[in-house]
Amino acid sequence: MKKINLIILVIISVLLSNCSNDFLAVEQRDALLDDGTLVNGDDGAKSLVTAIYAKFLDWNISSFSWIGVSSIITDDADKGSEPGDTGADKDLLDNLTFNASSPSFNDVYRGYYQAIGRANYAIQQLPLITQADPNLRKRLEGEAKCLRAFSYFNMVRMFGPIPLVDHVAVQGNEEDKLMLVQRKPVNDIYTFIEKDLTDAIVALPNKSAYPYGERARVSQGTAQALMAKVKLYQQQWQAVITFTDQMSGYSLVADYASIFKLAGEFNAESIFEINGYGGDPARGIQQYSQTQGARGSGGWGWGFNTPTSSLVQAYEPNDKRKAATIIFAGQTLYDGRVVPATAANPRYNYKAYSSVNSGDANTDTNIKYLRYSEVLLMRAEAFNELGSTSSAIAELNKVRVRAGLPVTTASTQVALRIAIWKERRVELAFEHDRWFDLIRTKQAQAALALDGKTFVVGKHELFPIPQSVVDESNGVTTQNPGY
């Protein structure tokens, strides 16, 4: 995803006569060289889709607000930082006292629709680039659909019913105006996601087919794993097994800690990760590491999103993942950096740390969104719900043994269900899934109460639609219950 020397091809602004949904405007860069040679060729086609990937480096979709709504809000993390630094609304997220005007929701809502807009534009334009290789165009369309499906999956998990924007809106078209603001049922969103992923599975190659320079692109395995996860959320257990059975070329790496270092990027376990690059030119995920770095004299960051004592206690003795996930004040890190004992907080997120440009706004840290260990845990959960306890135990134990733990002692369906849920927590801590796991498994109220947070059943299962979005639509975009 190297940045190509490109200029703006087009800016399509979707302007509504009665509202100003500027976040739905398509700003499509990366499609035309100064001399015009790339617009109708392989590089021009690639750049349409590269622009979607680039969106996932932005502040509003992958950084401070996303950290807040997917991590600080959970029992795995506290706000951190200094008591007086609220991080705009991170204190409200931490305490579950947020509302529809909390800016973090506004950021992620608009950020994900901007990614969807870029995907829609790429899908619209790719057939017009007739001088590009047809097989490449087919693959690129599959990439765009996979990234669009990923975006909608996160959106439906956060907000429930949402507008289904499935194409670039035509200015002045009344149906398209309504498309941009009218919420569609959750089932419709899932059906659309599954259609995109079905198309992507057919169009995309195995990850081994990509050259080294394109290893960050989504592959057939990405689409298969994401489809399995979508099925998991709908409790379609046999489909989880079916789609994960189709995957090939993935395995657990021996050293869990290596996954989150520069040398561990795109390893045998990696299925989908957002690629940050902190070199020159810097294309890191904007301040993702910096906002979570140790705060205070000798530190390198803002100190937000700090591990809770609850998470510390969730690890069993000798679990190797604890040391790879949590930085403790006073310790020496893998690259020799000493974390000051006087840091503002007792613990920090190790998975967000980079030994390269660690204090800069842009670092080499990647966000790991899908790993093979999660596939194993999805399979374990699905097998268990289908009554195949022995198969479930076998999958769970692969993850436990890699962590240095003994095999599970759970033997009944109920006990194994709890064990799998707990394993997901410690295996995937700070990988932006804990909140959604708590909601889908209906553990949220009890788990968050243990962390001193009051989860309101019937309200907090969904985030509020940003009030600015409701206002801009003149009320056509309705609000979620309780807000």
Coordinates of C-alpha atoms in Angstrom, one line a residue:
M1 CA 0.0 0.0 0.0
K2 CA 2.8 2.4 -0.9
K3 CA 1.4 5.8 -1.7
I4 CA 1.6 6.5 -5.4
N5 CA 2.3 10.0 -6.7
L6 CA -1.3 10.8 -7.6
I7 CA -3.7 13.7 -7.9
I8 CA -7.4 13.9 -7.3
L9 CA -9.4 12.2 -9.9
V10 CA -12.8 13.2 -8.7
I11 CA -14.7 14.6 -5.7
I12 CA -18.3 13.6 -5.7
S13 CA -20.2 15.4 -3.0
V14 CA -23.5 13.9 -2.0
L15 CA -25.6 16.9 -0.9
L16 CA -29.1 16.5 0.3
S17 CA -31.6 19.3 -0.1
N18 CA -32.7 19.0 3.5
C19 CA -29.6 17.9 5.3
S20 CA -25.8 18.0 4.9
N21 CA -24.4 14.4 5.2
D22 CA -20.9 15.5 4.2
F23 CA -19.5 12.3 5.7
L24 CA -21.2 10.4 2.9
A25 CA -19.3 12.4 0.2
V26 CA -16.8 10.4 -1.7
E27 CA -13.3 11.9 -1.8
Q28 CA -11.5 9.6 -4.1
R29 CA -7.8 10.1 -4.5
D30 CA -5.1 7.8 -5.8
A31 CA -6.5 7.3 -9.4
L32 CA -4.7 9.6 -11.8
L33 CA -1.1 10.5 -12.4
D34 CA -0.2 14.1 -13.6
D35 CA 0.2 12.8 -17.1
G36 CA -3.0 10.8 -17.0
T37 CA -1.4 7.4 -17.7
L38 CA -2.8 5.5 -14.7
V39 CA -6.5 6.3 -14.9
N40 CA -7.1 3.4 -17.4
G41 CA -4.7 0.7 -16.4
D42 CA -3.7 -1.7 -13.7
D43 CA -2.2 0.9 -11.5
G44 CA -5.2 3.1 -11.8
A45 CA -7.5 0.2 -10.9
K46 CA -5.3 -0.7 -7.9
S47 CA -5.3 2.8 -6.6
L48 CA -9.1 2.9 -6.4
V49 CA -9.0 0.1 -3.8
T50 CA -5.8 1.3 -2.1
A51 CA -7.8 4.4 -1.2
I52 CA -10.2 2.2 0.9
Y53 CA -7.3 0.7 2.8
A54 CA -5.9 4.2 3.4
K55 CA -9.1 5.2 5.1
F56 CA -8.4 2.7 7.8
L57 CA -5.3 4.6 8.8
D58 CA -7.4 7.7 9.7
W59 CA -8.0 9.1 13.2
N60 CA -11.8 8.9 13.0
I61 CA -12.0 5.2 12.1
S62 CA -9.1 3.4 13.8
S63 CA -7.7 5.6 16.4
F64 CA -8.7 7.5 19.6
S65 CA -12.5 7.3 19.2
W66 CA -12.4 3.6 18.1
I67 CA -10.2 2.8 21.0
G68 CA -12.8 4.4 23.3
V69 CA -15.9 2.7 21.9
S70 CA -14.4 -0.7 21.5
S71 CA -11.9 -0.9 24.4
I72 CA -12.1 1.8 27.1
I73 CA -15.8 1.1 27.4
T74 CA -15.2 -2.6 28.4
D75 CA -14.1 -4.3 31.6
D76 CA -10.6 -4.9 30.0
A77 CA -9.6 -1.2 30.1
D78 CA -9.8 2.0 32.2
K79 CA -9.7 5.5 30.7
G80 CA -6.2 5.9 32.0
S81 CA -4.2 9.1 31.5
E82 CA -4.5 11.8 34.2
P83 CA -7.8 12.2 36.1
G84 CA -8.3 15.6 34.6
D85 CA -7.8 14.5 31.0
T86 CA -11.2 13.3 29.8
G87 CA -10.0 12.6 26.3
A88 CA -13.1 14.5 25.1
D89 CA -15.5 11.8 26.3
K90 CA -13.4 8.8 27.2
D91 CA -14.4 9.2 30.9
L92 CA -18.1 9.0 29.9
L93 CA -17.3 5.9 27.8
D94 CA -15.5 4.3 30.7
N95 CA -18.4 5.0 33.1
L96 CA -21.1 4.1 30.6
T97 CA -22.6 7.6 31.0
F98 CA -22.2 8.6 27.4
N99 CA -25.0 10.0 25.3
A100 CA -25.8 10.8 21.6
S101 CA -23.7 13.9 21.7
S102 CA -20.5 12.1 22.7
P103 CA -18.0 12.8 19.9
S104 CA -16.4 9.4 19.7
F105 CA -19.6 7.9 18.2
N106 CA -19.8 10.7 15.7
D107 CA -16.2 10.0 14.6
V108 CA -16.6 6.2 14.1
Y109 CA -20.1 6.6 12.4
R110 CA -18.8 9.0 9.9
G111 CA -15.4 7.3 9.4
Y112 CA -17.0 3.9 8.6
Y113 CA -19.4 5.5 6.1
Q114 CA -16.5 7.3 4.5
A115 CA -14.8 3.9 4.0
I116 CA -18.1 2.5 2.6
G117 CA -18.3 5.4 0.2
R118 CA -14.8 4.7 -1.1
A119 CA -15.7 1.1 -1.6
N120 CA -18.9 2.0 -3.4
Y121 CA -16.9 4.3 -5.7
A122 CA -14.3 1.7 -6.4
I123 CA -17.0 -0.9 -7.3
Q124 CA -18.7 1.6 -9.6
Q125 CA -15.5 2.7 -11.4
L126 CA -13.6 -0.6 -11.8
P127 CA -15.6 -1.8 -14.8
L128 CA -14.8 1.4 -16.6
I129 CA -11.1 0.9 -16.4
T130 CA -11.1 -1.3 -19.5
Q131 CA -7.4 -1.3 -20.0
A132 CA -6.7 -3.0 -16.7
D133 CA -6.2 -6.7 -16.6
P134 CA -9.7 -8.3 -16.2
N135 CA -8.5 -10.8 -13.6
L136 CA -7.0 -8.0 -11.6
R137 CA -10.2 -6.0 -11.8
K138 CA -12.2 -9.0 -10.5
R139 CA -9.8 -9.4 -7.6
L140 CA -10.0 -5.7 -6.8
E141 CA -13.7 -5.8 -6.8
G142 CA -13.5 -8.7 -4.3
E143 CA -11.2 -6.6 -2.1
A144 CA -13.6 -3.6 -2.2
K145 CA -16.6 -5.8 -1.3
C146 CA -14.7 -7.5 1.6
L147 CA -13.7 -4.2 3.0
R148 CA -17.2 -2.9 2.6
A149 CA -18.5 -6.0 4.4
F150 CA -16.0 -5.5 7.2
S151 CA -17.1 -1.9 7.6
Y152 CA -20.8 -2.8 7.7
F153 CA -20.1 -5.6 10.2
N154 CA -18.6 -3.1 12.6
M155 CA -21.3 -0.6 12.0
V156 CA -24.2 -3.1 12.6
R157 CA -22.5 -4.4 15.8
M158 CA -22.2 -0.8 17.1
F159 CA -25.5 0.8 16.0
G160 CA -27.9 -1.9 14.9
P161 CA -30.2 -0.8 12.2
I162 CA -28.4 1.7 9.9
P163 CA -28.7 3.2 6.4
L164 CA -27.7 0.7 3.8
V165 CA -25.7 2.7 1.3
D166 CA -24.9 0.2 -1.4
H167 CA -23.9 2.5 -4.3
V168 CA -22.7 6.0 -5.0
A169 CA -25.7 8.2 -4.6
V170 CA -26.8 10.3 -7.6
Q171 CA -27.3 13.9 -6.8
G172 CA -30.9 14.9 -6.9
N173 CA -32.2 11.3 -6.9
E174 CA -35.0 11.1 -4.3
E175 CA -34.5 7.4 -3.7
D176 CA -30.8 7.9 -3.1
K177 CA -31.5 10.8 -0.7
L178 CA -33.6 8.4 1.3
M179 CA -31.0 5.6 1.1
L180 CA -28.5 7.8 2.8
V181 CA -30.6 8.5 5.9
Q182 CA -33.2 5.8 6.3
R183 CA -32.2 3.0 8.7
K184 CA -32.6 -0.6 7.5
P185 CA -33.3 -3.7 9.7
V186 CA -30.3 -5.6 11.1
N187 CA -31.3 -8.7 9.1
D188 CA -31.1 -6.6 5.9
I189 CA -27.6 -5.4 6.8
Y190 CA -26.4 -9.0 7.5
T191 CA -27.9 -10.2 4.3
F192 CA -25.9 -7.5 2.4
I193 CA -22.7 -8.3 4.3
E194 CA -23.1 -12.0 3.4
K195 CA -23.7 -11.2 -0.3
D196 CA -20.5 -9.1 -0.4
L197 CA -18.5 -11.8 1.3
T198 CA -19.9 -14.5 -1.0
D199 CA -18.7 -12.5 -4.0
A200 CA -15.4 -11.8 -2.3
I201 CA -14.7 -15.5 -1.6
V202 CA -15.1 -16.3 -5.3
A203 CA -13.0 -13.3 -6.5
L204 CA -10.1 -13.3 -4.0
P205 CA -7.0 -15.4 -4.1
N206 CA -5.3 -17.3 -1.3
K207 CA -3.0 -15.0 0.7
S208 CA 0.0 -16.9 -0.6
A209 CA -0.7 -15.6 -4.1
Y210 CA 0.0 -12.0 -3.2
P211 CA 3.6 -10.7 -3.6
Y212 CA 5.4 -9.4 -0.5
G213 CA 4.6 -5.8 -1.3
E214 CA 0.8 -6.5 -1.3
R215 CA 0.7 -8.8 1.7
A216 CA -1.6 -6.3 3.5
R217 CA -4.5 -6.9 1.1
V218 CA -7.5 -9.0 2.0
S219 CA -7.5 -12.5 0.7
Q220 CA -10.0 -15.4 0.3
G221 CA -9.2 -16.5 3.8
T222 CA -10.1 -13.0 5.1
A223 CA -13.5 -13.2 3.5
Q224 CA -14.0 -16.8 4.7
A225 CA -13.0 -15.9 8.3
L226 CA -15.1 -12.8 8.3
M227 CA -18.1 -14.7 7.0
A228 CA -17.6 -17.3 9.8
K229 CA -17.6 -14.5 12.3
V230 CA -20.8 -12.9 10.8
K231 CA -22.4 -16.4 11.1
L232 CA -21.2 -16.6 14.7
Y233 CA -23.0 -13.4 15.6
Q234 CA -26.2 -14.9 14.2
Q235 CA -25.7 -18.2 16.0
Q236 CA -25.6 -20.1 12.7
W237 CA -23.2 -22.6 14.2
Q238 CA -22.9 -25.1 11.3
A239 CA -22.1 -22.3 8.9
V240 CA -19.2 -21.2 11.2
I241 CA -17.7 -24.7 10.8
T242 CA -18.4 -24.8 7.0
F243 CA -16.6 -21.5 6.3
T244 CA -13.7 -22.2 8.5
D245 CA -13.3 -25.6 7.0
Q246 CA -12.7 -23.9 3.7
M247 CA -9.7 -21.9 4.9
S248 CA -6.2 -23.0 4.2
G249 CA -2.7 -21.8 4.7
Y250 CA -3.0 -20.6 8.3
S251 CA -1.5 -21.8 11.5
L252 CA -0.6 -20.7 15.0
V253 CA 2.8 -19.2 15.5
A254 CA 4.8 -20.6 18.4
D255 CA 5.5 -17.3 20.1
Y256 CA 2.4 -15.3 21.0
A257 CA 4.4 -12.2 21.8
S258 CA 6.0 -12.1 18.4
I259 CA 2.6 -11.4 16.7
F260 CA 2.6 -7.8 18.0
K261 CA 6.1 -6.9 17.0
L262 CA 7.2 -5.5 13.7
A263 CA 8.7 -8.9 12.7
G264 CA 5.4 -10.6 13.3
E265 CA 3.3 -8.7 10.8
F266 CA 1.5 -10.8 8.3
N267 CA 2.8 -14.0 9.7
A268 CA 1.2 -17.5 9.4
E269 CA -1.5 -16.5 11.9
S270 CA -2.5 -13.2 10.3
I271 CA -5.8 -13.2 8.4
F272 CA -6.5 -9.4 8.4
E273 CA -4.6 -6.5 9.8
I274 CA -4.5 -2.8 9.1
N275 CA -1.0 -2.0 8.1
G276 CA 0.7 1.0 9.8
Y277 CA 4.0 2.3 8.5
G278 CA 6.0 4.8 10.5
G279 CA 8.8 5.4 8.1
D280 CA 9.2 8.0 5.4
P281 CA 6.6 8.9 4.2
A282 CA 4.8 8.0 7.4
R283 CA 1.5 6.1 6.9
G284 CA 0.9 4.9 10.4
I285 CA -2.5 4.6 12.0
Q286 CA -2.9 8.2 13.1
Q287 CA -1.8 8.4 16.8
Y288 CA -3.0 4.8 17.6
S289 CA 0.2 4.0 19.5
Q290 CA 0.7 7.5 20.8
T291 CA -2.6 7.8 22.5
Q292 CA -2.0 4.5 24.4
G293 CA 1.7 5.0 25.2
A294 CA 3.0 5.4 28.8
R295 CA 2.3 8.9 30.2
G296 CA 4.5 11.0 32.3
S297 CA 8.2 11.8 32.5
G298 CA 10.1 9.2 30.5
G299 CA 6.9 8.1 28.8
W300 CA 6.1 8.3 25.1
G301 CA 2.3 8.8 25.0
W302 CA -1.0 10.0 26.3
G303 CA -1.6 7.1 28.6
F304 CA -5.2 6.1 27.6
N305 CA -6.8 2.7 27.4
T306 CA -5.0 1.1 30.4
P307 CA -5.5 -2.6 31.4
T308 CA -7.8 -3.1 34.4
S309 CA -7.0 -5.2 37.4
S310 CA -9.9 -7.3 36.3
L311 CA -8.0 -8.2 33.1
V312 CA -4.8 -8.9 35.0
Q313 CA -6.7 -11.3 37.2
A314 CA -8.3 -13.1 34.3
Y315 CA -5.0 -14.7 33.2
E316 CA -4.2 -18.1 34.7
P317 CA -0.8 -18.6 36.3
N318 CA 2.0 -19.0 33.7
D319 CA -0.2 -17.7 30.8
K320 CA 2.4 -16.3 28.4
R321 CA -0.2 -13.9 26.9
K322 CA -0.3 -11.7 30.0
A323 CA 3.3 -10.5 29.6
A324 CA 2.7 -9.9 25.9
T325 CA -0.5 -7.9 26.5
I326 CA 0.2 -5.7 29.5
I327 CA 3.0 -3.3 30.2
F328 CA 3.7 -2.7 33.9
A329 CA 5.2 0.5 35.2
G330 CA 8.9 -0.1 36.0
Q331 CA 9.5 -3.0 33.5
T332 CA 12.0 -3.2 30.7
L333 CA 10.3 -3.8 27.3
Y334 CA 11.5 -6.2 24.6
D335 CA 13.5 -3.4 22.8
G336 CA 15.3 -2.3 26.0
R337 CA 13.1 0.7 26.8
V338 CA 12.5 1.1 30.5
V339 CA 9.0 2.1 31.5
P340 CA 9.3 4.7 34.3
A341 CA 8.1 3.4 37.7
T342 CA 6.7 6.9 38.1
A343 CA 4.5 6.6 35.0
A344 CA 1.0 8.1 35.4
N345 CA -0.7 4.7 35.3
P346 CA 0.3 1.3 36.6
R347 CA -0.3 -0.5 33.3
Y348 CA -0.4 0.1 29.6
N349 CA -1.4 -1.8 26.4
Y350 CA 1.6 -3.7 25.1
K351 CA -0.2 -4.6 21.8
A352 CA -0.3 -1.0 20.8
Y353 CA 3.5 -0.5 21.4
S354 CA 6.0 -0.2 18.6
S355 CA 9.7 -0.2 19.0
V356 CA 9.9 1.9 15.8
N357 CA 9.0 5.6 16.2
S358 CA 7.3 4.7 19.5
G359 CA 6.6 8.3 20.6
D360 CA 5.6 9.6 17.2
A361 CA 2.1 10.2 15.8
N362 CA 2.8 7.5 13.2
T363 CA 4.4 4.2 14.1
D364 CA 4.7 0.7 12.6
T365 CA 2.0 -0.7 14.8
N366 CA -0.7 -2.7 13.0
I367 CA -4.3 -3.4 14.3
K368 CA -4.9 -7.2 14.2
Y369 CA -8.5 -7.7 13.3
L370 CA -8.6 -11.4 12.4
R371 CA -6.1 -14.0 13.6
Y372 CA -6.1 -17.8 13.2
S373 CA -6.4 -18.3 16.9
E374 CA -9.8 -16.6 16.8
V375 CA -10.8 -19.0 14.0
L376 CA -10.0 -21.9 16.4
L377 CA -12.1 -20.3 19.1
M378 CA -15.0 -19.6 16.8
R379 CA -14.8 -23.3 15.8
A380 CA -14.7 -24.3 19.4
E381 CA -17.8 -22.3 20.3
A382 CA -19.7 -23.6 17.2
F383 CA -18.8 -27.2 17.9
N384 CA -19.8 -26.8 21.5
E385 CA -23.2 -25.3 20.6
L386 CA -23.7 -28.1 18.1
G387 CA -23.1 -30.7 20.9
S388 CA -19.7 -31.8 19.6
T389 CA -17.9 -31.3 22.9
S390 CA -14.8 -33.3 22.1
S391 CA -14.2 -31.4 18.9
A392 CA -14.7 -28.1 20.8
I393 CA -12.2 -29.1 23.4
A394 CA -9.6 -30.0 20.8
E395 CA -9.9 -26.6 19.1
L396 CA -9.8 -24.7 22.5
N397 CA -6.8 -26.7 23.7
K398 CA -4.7 -25.6 20.6
V399 CA -5.0 -22.1 21.8
R400 CA -4.4 -22.9 25.4
V401 CA -1.3 -25.0 24.8
R402 CA 0.3 -22.3 22.7
A403 CA -0.2 -20.0 25.7
G404 CA 1.7 -22.4 27.9
L405 CA -1.4 -23.6 29.8
P406 CA -2.7 -27.1 30.6
V407 CA -5.6 -28.5 28.6
T408 CA -9.0 -27.4 29.7
T409 CA -10.8 -29.2 32.5
A410 CA -14.2 -28.2 31.2
S411 CA -16.2 -31.3 30.1
T412 CA -19.9 -30.2 29.9
Q413 CA -21.4 -28.0 27.3
V414 CA -22.2 -25.2 29.9
A415 CA -18.7 -25.3 31.5
L416 CA -17.0 -25.4 28.1
R417 CA -19.1 -22.4 26.9
I418 CA -17.9 -20.4 29.8
A419 CA -14.3 -21.6 29.3
I420 CA -14.4 -20.6 25.6
W421 CA -15.7 -17.1 26.4
K422 CA -13.0 -16.6 29.0
E423 CA -10.4 -17.8 26.5
R424 CA -11.6 -15.2 24.0
R425 CA -11.1 -12.5 26.6
V426 CA -7.4 -13.3 27.3
E427 CA -6.4 -14.3 23.8
L428 CA -8.0 -11.3 22.1
A429 CA -7.5 -8.6 24.8
F430 CA -7.1 -5.1 23.3
E431 CA -8.0 -6.4 19.8
H432 CA -11.3 -4.5 19.8
D433 CA -13.7 -7.4 20.3
R434 CA -14.4 -7.5 24.0
W435 CA -17.4 -5.2 24.0
F436 CA -19.1 -7.0 21.1
D437 CA -18.4 -10.4 22.7
L438 CA -20.1 -9.2 25.9
I439 CA -23.1 -8.1 24.0
R440 CA -23.6 -11.1 21.8
T441 CA -23.1 -13.6 24.7
K442 CA -25.3 -11.6 27.0
Q443 CA -22.6 -11.4 29.6
A444 CA -22.4 -7.6 29.6
Q445 CA -24.5 -6.6 32.6
A446 CA -22.9 -9.1 35.0
A447 CA -19.3 -8.7 33.7
L448 CA -19.4 -4.9 33.7
A449 CA -21.0 -4.8 37.2
L450 CA -17.9 -6.6 38.5
D451 CA -15.9 -3.7 37.0
G452 CA -18.1 -1.1 38.7
K453 CA -20.0 -0.2 35.6
T454 CA -23.8 -0.1 35.3
F455 CA -24.9 -1.7 32.0
V456 CA -28.6 -0.8 31.2
V457 CA -30.3 -3.7 29.6
G458 CA -32.4 -2.6 26.6
K459 CA -30.2 0.5 26.1
H460 CA -26.5 -0.2 26.1
E461 CA -26.6 -3.2 23.6
L462 CA -26.4 -0.5 20.9
F463 CA -24.6 2.8 20.8
P464 CA -26.5 6.0 20.2
I465 CA -26.8 7.3 16.7
P466 CA -24.8 10.6 16.7
Q467 CA -27.2 13.4 17.5
S468 CA -25.7 15.4 14.6
V469 CA -26.6 12.7 12.2
V470 CA -30.2 12.6 13.4
D471 CA -30.4 16.4 13.2
E472 CA -28.9 16.6 9.7
S473 CA -31.5 14.1 8.5
N474 CA -34.4 16.2 9.9
G475 CA -35.3 13.1 12.0
V476 CA -35.5 10.6 9.2
T477 CA -32.5 8.9 10.8
T478 CA -34.1 7.7 14.1
Q479 CA -32.4 7.3 17.5
N480 CA -31.7 4.1 19.3
P481 CA -33.8 3.2 22.4
G482 CA -32.8 4.9 25.7
Y483 CA -30.9 7.9 24.1

